[in-house]
Amino acid sequence: MRMRWSTFGMLLLLALGCDPGAPAPSRAPPPAATPAEADPAALEARRVAIRDQVKALIGDLDKAGRYDCCVEAPCNLCAMRTGGCKCGEGLRNGEPVCEECAMMWRRGNGAEPGVDADSVRSFLEAEREMVAAARGAPAVAPAGEAPGCSCKEHVK
Ligand SMILES: [Zn+2]
Ligand SMILES: [Zn+2]
């Protein structure tokens, strides 16, 4: 048994060993019908891998005291944008939060005690309100003045 194994091992080594004199064996797979960049399963696998990496990064940033988010499941946006989240601290000071956090508050997933969900603004909203105020126009058209809009606020 031992002999057979070592013989097998030798053959394996010889087979795998690099012989500069011999032409490289052509082991290239036949061209795939769908290139990897267009294969839905491959794209999904990449998305899941990146999502898991982002989640792991957020966990480590949190341990390092750099992730003070304000919603139930910490946002991904601040991790990708700045490698840290100050949405919670900002919100407690009455400041806007990132777009992802603002959306989660809108969906009822806010997690900062004593904060009224309707008062939470994203940086984008705050910026638009500032620009509108500078122009002397209302930031948001009053309800009823948005023909064609079927959202909850305008449909009543
Ligand atoms: Zn947040
Ligand atoms: Zn955020």
mmCIF file with all atom_site columns, C-alpha atoms and ligand atoms in Angstrom:
data_model
loop_
_atom_site.group_PDB
_atom_site.id
_atom_site.type_symbol
_atom_site.label_atom_id
_atom_site.label_alt_id
_atom_site.label_comp_id
_atom_site.label_asym_id
_atom_site.label_entity_id
_atom_site.label_seq_id
_atom_site.pdbx_PDB_ins_code
_atom_site.Cartn_x
_atom_site.Cartn_y
_atom_site.Cartn_z
_atom_site.occupancy
_atom_site.B_iso_or_equiv
_atom_site.pdbx_formal_charge
_atom_site.auth_seq_id
_atom_site.auth_comp_id
_atom_site.auth_asym_id
_atom_site.auth_atom_id
_atom_site.pdbx_PDB_model_num
ATOM   1   C  CA . MET A 1 1   ? 0.000   0.000  0.000   1.00 0.00 ? 1   MET A CA 1
ATOM   2   C  CA . ARG A 1 2   ? 2.772   2.398  0.989   1.00 0.00 ? 2   ARG A CA 1
ATOM   3   C  CA . MET A 1 3   ? 4.686   1.650  -2.192  1.00 0.00 ? 3   MET A CA 1
ATOM   4   C  CA . ARG A 1 4   ? 1.630   2.141  -4.318  1.00 0.00 ? 4   ARG A CA 1
ATOM   5   C  CA . TRP A 1 5   ? 0.884   5.464  -2.650  1.00 0.00 ? 5   TRP A CA 1
ATOM   6   C  CA . SER A 1 6   ? 4.392   6.772  -3.082  1.00 0.00 ? 6   SER A CA 1
ATOM   7   C  CA . THR A 1 7   ? 4.432   5.621  -6.697  1.00 0.00 ? 7   THR A CA 1
ATOM   8   C  CA . PHE A 1 8   ? 1.173   7.391  -7.217  1.00 0.00 ? 8   PHE A CA 1
ATOM   9   C  CA . GLY A 1 9   ? 2.613   10.461 -5.510  1.00 0.00 ? 9   GLY A CA 1
ATOM   10  C  CA . MET A 1 10  ? 5.630   10.444 -7.797  1.00 0.00 ? 10  MET A CA 1
ATOM   11  C  CA . LEU A 1 11  ? 3.463   10.165 -10.868 1.00 0.00 ? 11  LEU A CA 1
ATOM   12  C  CA . LEU A 1 12  ? 1.301   12.968 -9.584  1.00 0.00 ? 12  LEU A CA 1
ATOM   13  C  CA . LEU A 1 13  ? 4.355   15.150 -8.976  1.00 0.00 ? 13  LEU A CA 1
ATOM   14  C  CA . LEU A 1 14  ? 5.630   14.378 -12.441 1.00 0.00 ? 14  LEU A CA 1
ATOM   15  C  CA . ALA A 1 15  ? 2.271   15.158 -13.955 1.00 0.00 ? 15  ALA A CA 1
ATOM   16  C  CA . LEU A 1 16  ? 1.950   18.426 -12.043 1.00 0.00 ? 16  LEU A CA 1
ATOM   17  C  CA . GLY A 1 17  ? 5.625   19.367 -12.208 1.00 0.00 ? 17  GLY A CA 1
ATOM   18  C  CA . CYS A 1 18  ? 6.584   22.178 -14.483 1.00 0.00 ? 18  CYS A CA 1
ATOM   19  C  CA . ASP A 1 19  ? 8.670   21.054 -17.409 1.00 0.00 ? 19  ASP A CA 1
ATOM   20  C  CA . PRO A 1 20  ? 9.904   24.143 -19.234 1.00 0.00 ? 20  PRO A CA 1
ATOM   21  C  CA . GLY A 1 21  ? 10.700  22.068 -22.314 1.00 0.00 ? 21  GLY A CA 1
ATOM   22  C  CA . ALA A 1 22  ? 7.208   20.771 -22.824 1.00 0.00 ? 22  ALA A CA 1
ATOM   23  C  CA . PRO A 1 23  ? 4.457   22.905 -24.303 1.00 0.00 ? 23  PRO A CA 1
ATOM   24  C  CA . ALA A 1 24  ? 1.835   23.901 -21.767 1.00 0.00 ? 24  ALA A CA 1
ATOM   25  C  CA . PRO A 1 25  ? -1.038  21.487 -21.886 1.00 0.00 ? 25  PRO A CA 1
ATOM   26  C  CA . SER A 1 26  ? -4.078  23.180 -23.259 1.00 0.00 ? 26  SER A CA 1
ATOM   27  C  CA . ARG A 1 27  ? -6.537  22.943 -20.408 1.00 0.00 ? 27  ARG A CA 1
ATOM   28  C  CA . ALA A 1 28  ? -8.513  26.047 -21.246 1.00 0.00 ? 28  ALA A CA 1
ATOM   29  C  CA . PRO A 1 29  ? -12.206 25.327 -20.904 1.00 0.00 ? 29  PRO A CA 1
ATOM   30  C  CA . PRO A 1 30  ? -14.306 25.674 -24.030 1.00 0.00 ? 30  PRO A CA 1
ATOM   31  C  CA . PRO A 1 31  ? -15.686 29.201 -24.420 1.00 0.00 ? 31  PRO A CA 1
ATOM   32  C  CA . ALA A 1 32  ? -18.734 29.592 -22.170 1.00 0.00 ? 32  ALA A CA 1
ATOM   33  C  CA . ALA A 1 33  ? -22.044 30.255 -23.834 1.00 0.00 ? 33  ALA A CA 1
ATOM   34  C  CA . THR A 1 34  ? -22.607 33.161 -21.400 1.00 0.00 ? 34  THR A CA 1
ATOM   35  C  CA . PRO A 1 35  ? -19.663 35.355 -20.422 1.00 0.00 ? 35  PRO A CA 1
ATOM   36  C  CA . ALA A 1 36  ? -19.217 35.635 -16.651 1.00 0.00 ? 36  ALA A CA 1
ATOM   37  C  CA . GLU A 1 37  ? -20.109 39.319 -16.661 1.00 0.00 ? 37  GLU A CA 1
ATOM   38  C  CA . ALA A 1 38  ? -23.516 38.550 -18.160 1.00 0.00 ? 38  ALA A CA 1
ATOM   39  C  CA . ASP A 1 39  ? -24.300 35.376 -16.224 1.00 0.00 ? 39  ASP A CA 1
ATOM   40  C  CA . PRO A 1 40  ? -27.125 36.159 -13.751 1.00 0.00 ? 40  PRO A CA 1
ATOM   41  C  CA . ALA A 1 41  ? -25.992 33.486 -11.295 1.00 0.00 ? 41  ALA A CA 1
ATOM   42  C  CA . ALA A 1 42  ? -22.413 34.782 -11.320 1.00 0.00 ? 42  ALA A CA 1
ATOM   43  C  CA . LEU A 1 43  ? -23.593 38.363 -10.890 1.00 0.00 ? 43  LEU A CA 1
ATOM   44  C  CA . GLU A 1 44  ? -25.816 37.348 -7.989  1.00 0.00 ? 44  GLU A CA 1
ATOM   45  C  CA . ALA A 1 45  ? -22.969 35.427 -6.360  1.00 0.00 ? 45  ALA A CA 1
ATOM   46  C  CA . ARG A 1 46  ? -20.771 38.524 -6.622  1.00 0.00 ? 46  ARG A CA 1
ATOM   47  C  CA . ARG A 1 47  ? -23.505 40.729 -5.161  1.00 0.00 ? 47  ARG A CA 1
ATOM   48  C  CA . VAL A 1 48  ? -23.966 38.391 -2.187  1.00 0.00 ? 48  VAL A CA 1
ATOM   49  C  CA . ALA A 1 49  ? -20.191 38.218 -1.614  1.00 0.00 ? 49  ALA A CA 1
ATOM   50  C  CA . ILE A 1 50  ? -19.872 42.017 -1.653  1.00 0.00 ? 50  ILE A CA 1
ATOM   51  C  CA . ARG A 1 51  ? -22.912 42.431 0.611   1.00 0.00 ? 51  ARG A CA 1
ATOM   52  C  CA . ASP A 1 52  ? -21.418 39.995 3.121   1.00 0.00 ? 52  ASP A CA 1
ATOM   53  C  CA . GLN A 1 53  ? -18.102 41.839 3.007   1.00 0.00 ? 53  GLN A CA 1
ATOM   54  C  CA . VAL A 1 54  ? -19.830 45.162 3.615   1.00 0.00 ? 54  VAL A CA 1
ATOM   55  C  CA . LYS A 1 55  ? -21.732 43.674 6.565   1.00 0.00 ? 55  LYS A CA 1
ATOM   56  C  CA . ALA A 1 56  ? -18.469 42.332 8.016   1.00 0.00 ? 56  ALA A CA 1
ATOM   57  C  CA . LEU A 1 57  ? -16.807 45.719 7.496   1.00 0.00 ? 57  LEU A CA 1
ATOM   58  C  CA . ILE A 1 58  ? -19.678 47.473 9.294   1.00 0.00 ? 58  ILE A CA 1
ATOM   59  C  CA . GLY A 1 59  ? -19.328 45.023 12.196  1.00 0.00 ? 59  GLY A CA 1
ATOM   60  C  CA . ASP A 1 60  ? -15.638 45.843 12.509  1.00 0.00 ? 60  ASP A CA 1
ATOM   61  C  CA . LEU A 1 61  ? -16.197 49.600 12.137  1.00 0.00 ? 61  LEU A CA 1
ATOM   62  C  CA . ASP A 1 62  ? -18.819 49.305 14.879  1.00 0.00 ? 62  ASP A CA 1
ATOM   63  C  CA . LYS A 1 63  ? -16.354 47.499 17.157  1.00 0.00 ? 63  LYS A CA 1
ATOM   64  C  CA . ALA A 1 64  ? -13.863 50.283 16.450  1.00 0.00 ? 64  ALA A CA 1
ATOM   65  C  CA . GLY A 1 65  ? -16.466 52.810 17.606  1.00 0.00 ? 65  GLY A CA 1
ATOM   66  C  CA . ARG A 1 66  ? -16.851 54.269 14.134  1.00 0.00 ? 66  ARG A CA 1
ATOM   67  C  CA . TYR A 1 67  ? -20.399 53.220 13.361  1.00 0.00 ? 67  TYR A CA 1
ATOM   68  C  CA . ASP A 1 68  ? -23.001 55.264 15.188  1.00 0.00 ? 68  ASP A CA 1
ATOM   69  C  CA . CYS A 1 69  ? -25.989 54.614 12.952  1.00 0.00 ? 69  CYS A CA 1
ATOM   70  C  CA . CYS A 1 70  ? -29.616 55.464 13.679  1.00 0.00 ? 70  CYS A CA 1
ATOM   71  C  CA . VAL A 1 71  ? -31.627 52.644 12.127  1.00 0.00 ? 71  VAL A CA 1
ATOM   72  C  CA . GLU A 1 72  ? -32.310 49.019 13.102  1.00 0.00 ? 72  GLU A CA 1
ATOM   73  C  CA . ALA A 1 73  ? -29.981 47.452 10.516  1.00 0.00 ? 73  ALA A CA 1
ATOM   74  C  CA . PRO A 1 74  ? -27.003 49.820 10.099  1.00 0.00 ? 74  PRO A CA 1
ATOM   75  C  CA . CYS A 1 75  ? -26.837 51.531 6.705   1.00 0.00 ? 75  CYS A CA 1
ATOM   76  C  CA . ASN A 1 76  ? -24.419 50.370 4.007   1.00 0.00 ? 76  ASN A CA 1
ATOM   77  C  CA . LEU A 1 77  ? -24.102 53.803 2.464   1.00 0.00 ? 77  LEU A CA 1
ATOM   78  C  CA . CYS A 1 78  ? -21.885 55.411 5.117   1.00 0.00 ? 78  CYS A CA 1
ATOM   79  C  CA . ALA A 1 79  ? -19.606 52.361 5.208   1.00 0.00 ? 79  ALA A CA 1
ATOM   80  C  CA . MET A 1 80  ? -19.006 52.676 1.473   1.00 0.00 ? 80  MET A CA 1
ATOM   81  C  CA . ARG A 1 81  ? -18.879 56.457 1.358   1.00 0.00 ? 81  ARG A CA 1
ATOM   82  C  CA . THR A 1 82  ? -16.785 57.304 4.366   1.00 0.00 ? 82  THR A CA 1
ATOM   83  C  CA . GLY A 1 83  ? -15.886 54.127 6.280   1.00 0.00 ? 83  GLY A CA 1
ATOM   84  C  CA . GLY A 1 84  ? -17.872 55.217 9.302   1.00 0.00 ? 84  GLY A CA 1
ATOM   85  C  CA . CYS A 1 85  ? -21.344 56.430 10.257  1.00 0.00 ? 85  CYS A CA 1
ATOM   86  C  CA . LYS A 1 86  ? -22.317 59.508 12.253  1.00 0.00 ? 86  LYS A CA 1
ATOM   87  C  CA . CYS A 1 87  ? -26.011 59.459 11.384  1.00 0.00 ? 87  CYS A CA 1
ATOM   88  C  CA . GLY A 1 88  ? -26.957 58.683 15.009  1.00 0.00 ? 88  GLY A CA 1
ATOM   89  C  CA . GLU A 1 89  ? -24.848 61.478 16.483  1.00 0.00 ? 89  GLU A CA 1
ATOM   90  C  CA . GLY A 1 90  ? -26.030 63.912 13.807  1.00 0.00 ? 90  GLY A CA 1
ATOM   91  C  CA . LEU A 1 91  ? -29.663 63.006 14.308  1.00 0.00 ? 91  LEU A CA 1
ATOM   92  C  CA . ARG A 1 92  ? -29.423 63.542 18.081  1.00 0.00 ? 92  ARG A CA 1
ATOM   93  C  CA . ASN A 1 93  ? -28.166 67.035 17.260  1.00 0.00 ? 93  ASN A CA 1
ATOM   94  C  CA . GLY A 1 94  ? -31.070 67.647 14.880  1.00 0.00 ? 94  GLY A CA 1
ATOM   95  C  CA . GLU A 1 95  ? -28.936 67.270 11.760  1.00 0.00 ? 95  GLU A CA 1
ATOM   96  C  CA . PRO A 1 96  ? -29.802 65.387 8.569   1.00 0.00 ? 96  PRO A CA 1
ATOM   97  C  CA . VAL A 1 97  ? -28.842 61.734 8.065   1.00 0.00 ? 97  VAL A CA 1
ATOM   98  C  CA . CYS A 1 98  ? -27.646 59.837 5.010   1.00 0.00 ? 98  CYS A CA 1
ATOM   99  C  CA . GLU A 1 99  ? -30.138 58.996 2.247   1.00 0.00 ? 99  GLU A CA 1
ATOM   100 C  CA . GLU A 1 100 ? -30.304 55.328 3.212   1.00 0.00 ? 100 GLU A CA 1
ATOM   101 C  CA . CYS A 1 101 ? -31.031 56.087 6.853   1.00 0.00 ? 101 CYS A CA 1
ATOM   102 C  CA . ALA A 1 102 ? -33.658 58.682 5.899   1.00 0.00 ? 102 ALA A CA 1
ATOM   103 C  CA . MET A 1 103 ? -35.389 56.065 3.763   1.00 0.00 ? 103 MET A CA 1
ATOM   104 C  CA . MET A 1 104 ? -35.303 53.501 6.576   1.00 0.00 ? 104 MET A CA 1
ATOM   105 C  CA . TRP A 1 105 ? -36.836 56.035 8.967   1.00 0.00 ? 105 TRP A CA 1
ATOM   106 C  CA . ARG A 1 106 ? -39.522 56.615 6.343   1.00 0.00 ? 106 ARG A CA 1
ATOM   107 C  CA . ARG A 1 107 ? -40.136 52.837 6.307   1.00 0.00 ? 107 ARG A CA 1
ATOM   108 C  CA . GLY A 1 108 ? -40.527 52.785 10.097  1.00 0.00 ? 108 GLY A CA 1
ATOM   109 C  CA . ASN A 1 109 ? -37.112 51.282 10.882  1.00 0.00 ? 109 ASN A CA 1
ATOM   110 C  CA . GLY A 1 110 ? -35.637 54.174 12.804  1.00 0.00 ? 110 GLY A CA 1
ATOM   111 C  CA . ALA A 1 111 ? -33.831 53.306 16.013  1.00 0.00 ? 111 ALA A CA 1
ATOM   112 C  CA . GLU A 1 112 ? -33.045 56.495 17.882  1.00 0.00 ? 112 GLU A CA 1
ATOM   113 C  CA . PRO A 1 113 ? -35.251 56.961 20.954  1.00 0.00 ? 113 PRO A CA 1
ATOM   114 C  CA . GLY A 1 114 ? -37.241 60.155 21.149  1.00 0.00 ? 114 GLY A CA 1
ATOM   115 C  CA . VAL A 1 115 ? -36.888 61.040 17.473  1.00 0.00 ? 115 VAL A CA 1
ATOM   116 C  CA . ASP A 1 116 ? -39.992 61.757 15.428  1.00 0.00 ? 116 ASP A CA 1
ATOM   117 C  CA . ALA A 1 117 ? -39.666 59.817 12.160  1.00 0.00 ? 117 ALA A CA 1
ATOM   118 C  CA . ASP A 1 118 ? -41.360 62.615 10.208  1.00 0.00 ? 118 ASP A CA 1
ATOM   119 C  CA . SER A 1 119 ? -38.692 65.069 11.304  1.00 0.00 ? 119 SER A CA 1
ATOM   120 C  CA . VAL A 1 120 ? -35.820 63.008 9.889   1.00 0.00 ? 120 VAL A CA 1
ATOM   121 C  CA . ARG A 1 121 ? -34.286 64.565 6.775   1.00 0.00 ? 121 ARG A CA 1
ATOM   122 C  CA . SER A 1 122 ? -31.634 63.256 4.438   1.00 0.00 ? 122 SER A CA 1
ATOM   123 C  CA . PHE A 1 123 ? -28.728 65.464 3.403   1.00 0.00 ? 123 PHE A CA 1
ATOM   124 C  CA . LEU A 1 124 ? -30.264 65.593 -0.073  1.00 0.00 ? 124 LEU A CA 1
ATOM   125 C  CA . GLU A 1 125 ? -33.632 66.769 1.254   1.00 0.00 ? 125 GLU A CA 1
ATOM   126 C  CA . ALA A 1 126 ? -31.988 69.318 3.520   1.00 0.00 ? 126 ALA A CA 1
ATOM   127 C  CA . GLU A 1 127 ? -29.932 70.629 0.610   1.00 0.00 ? 127 GLU A CA 1
ATOM   128 C  CA . ARG A 1 128 ? -33.015 70.932 -1.610  1.00 0.00 ? 128 ARG A CA 1
ATOM   129 C  CA . GLU A 1 129 ? -34.878 72.745 1.143   1.00 0.00 ? 129 GLU A CA 1
ATOM   130 C  CA . MET A 1 130 ? -31.963 75.163 1.560   1.00 0.00 ? 130 MET A CA 1
ATOM   131 C  CA . VAL A 1 131 ? -31.797 75.850 -2.174  1.00 0.00 ? 131 VAL A CA 1
ATOM   132 C  CA . ALA A 1 132 ? -35.570 76.311 -2.347  1.00 0.00 ? 132 ALA A CA 1
ATOM   133 C  CA . ALA A 1 133 ? -35.537 78.611 0.678   1.00 0.00 ? 133 ALA A CA 1
ATOM   134 C  CA . ALA A 1 134 ? -32.763 80.671 -0.916  1.00 0.00 ? 134 ALA A CA 1
ATOM   135 C  CA . ARG A 1 135 ? -34.968 81.074 -3.973  1.00 0.00 ? 135 ARG A CA 1
ATOM   136 C  CA . GLY A 1 136 ? -37.924 82.016 -1.829  1.00 0.00 ? 136 GLY A CA 1
ATOM   137 C  CA . ALA A 1 137 ? -40.042 79.121 -3.061  1.00 0.00 ? 137 ALA A CA 1
ATOM   138 C  CA . PRO A 1 138 ? -41.665 76.400 -0.969  1.00 0.00 ? 138 PRO A CA 1
ATOM   139 C  CA . ALA A 1 139 ? -39.419 73.351 -0.740  1.00 0.00 ? 139 ALA A CA 1
ATOM   140 C  CA . VAL A 1 140 ? -42.242 70.919 -1.262  1.00 0.00 ? 140 VAL A CA 1
ATOM   141 C  CA . ALA A 1 141 ? -45.428 71.596 -3.217  1.00 0.00 ? 141 ALA A CA 1
ATOM   142 C  CA . PRO A 1 142 ? -48.394 71.557 -0.813  1.00 0.00 ? 142 PRO A CA 1
ATOM   143 C  CA . ALA A 1 143 ? -50.625 68.493 -0.932  1.00 0.00 ? 143 ALA A CA 1
ATOM   144 C  CA . GLY A 1 144 ? -53.137 68.684 -3.746  1.00 0.00 ? 144 GLY A CA 1
ATOM   145 C  CA . GLU A 1 145 ? -50.863 70.670 -6.016  1.00 0.00 ? 145 GLU A CA 1
ATOM   146 C  CA . ALA A 1 146 ? -49.077 67.711 -7.457  1.00 0.00 ? 146 ALA A CA 1
ATOM   147 C  CA . PRO A 1 147 ? -51.252 66.464 -10.314 1.00 0.00 ? 147 PRO A CA 1
ATOM   148 C  CA . GLY A 1 148 ? -50.388 62.971 -11.443 1.00 0.00 ? 148 GLY A CA 1
ATOM   149 C  CA . CYS A 1 149 ? -48.781 62.012 -8.180  1.00 0.00 ? 149 CYS A CA 1
ATOM   150 C  CA . SER A 1 150 ? -50.412 58.972 -6.633  1.00 0.00 ? 150 SER A CA 1
ATOM   151 C  CA . CYS A 1 151 ? -48.436 58.738 -3.421  1.00 0.00 ? 151 CYS A CA 1
ATOM   152 C  CA . LYS A 1 152 ? -50.235 58.431 -0.080  1.00 0.00 ? 152 LYS A CA 1
ATOM   153 C  CA . GLU A 1 153 ? -49.931 62.118 0.775   1.00 0.00 ? 153 GLU A CA 1
ATOM   154 C  CA . HIS A 1 154 ? -51.421 63.389 -2.448  1.00 0.00 ? 154 HIS A CA 1
ATOM   155 C  CA . VAL A 1 155 ? -54.127 60.803 -2.940  1.00 0.00 ? 155 VAL A CA 1
ATOM   156 C  CA . LYS A 1 156 ? -56.252 61.634 0.141   1.00 0.00 ? 156 LYS A CA 1
HETATM 157 ZN ZN . ZN  B 2 .   ? -28.016 55.766 10.378  1.00 0.00 ? 1   ZN  B ZN 1
HETATM 158 ZN ZN . ZN  B 2 .   ? -25.663 56.172 6.889   1.00 0.00 ? 2   ZN  B ZN 1
#
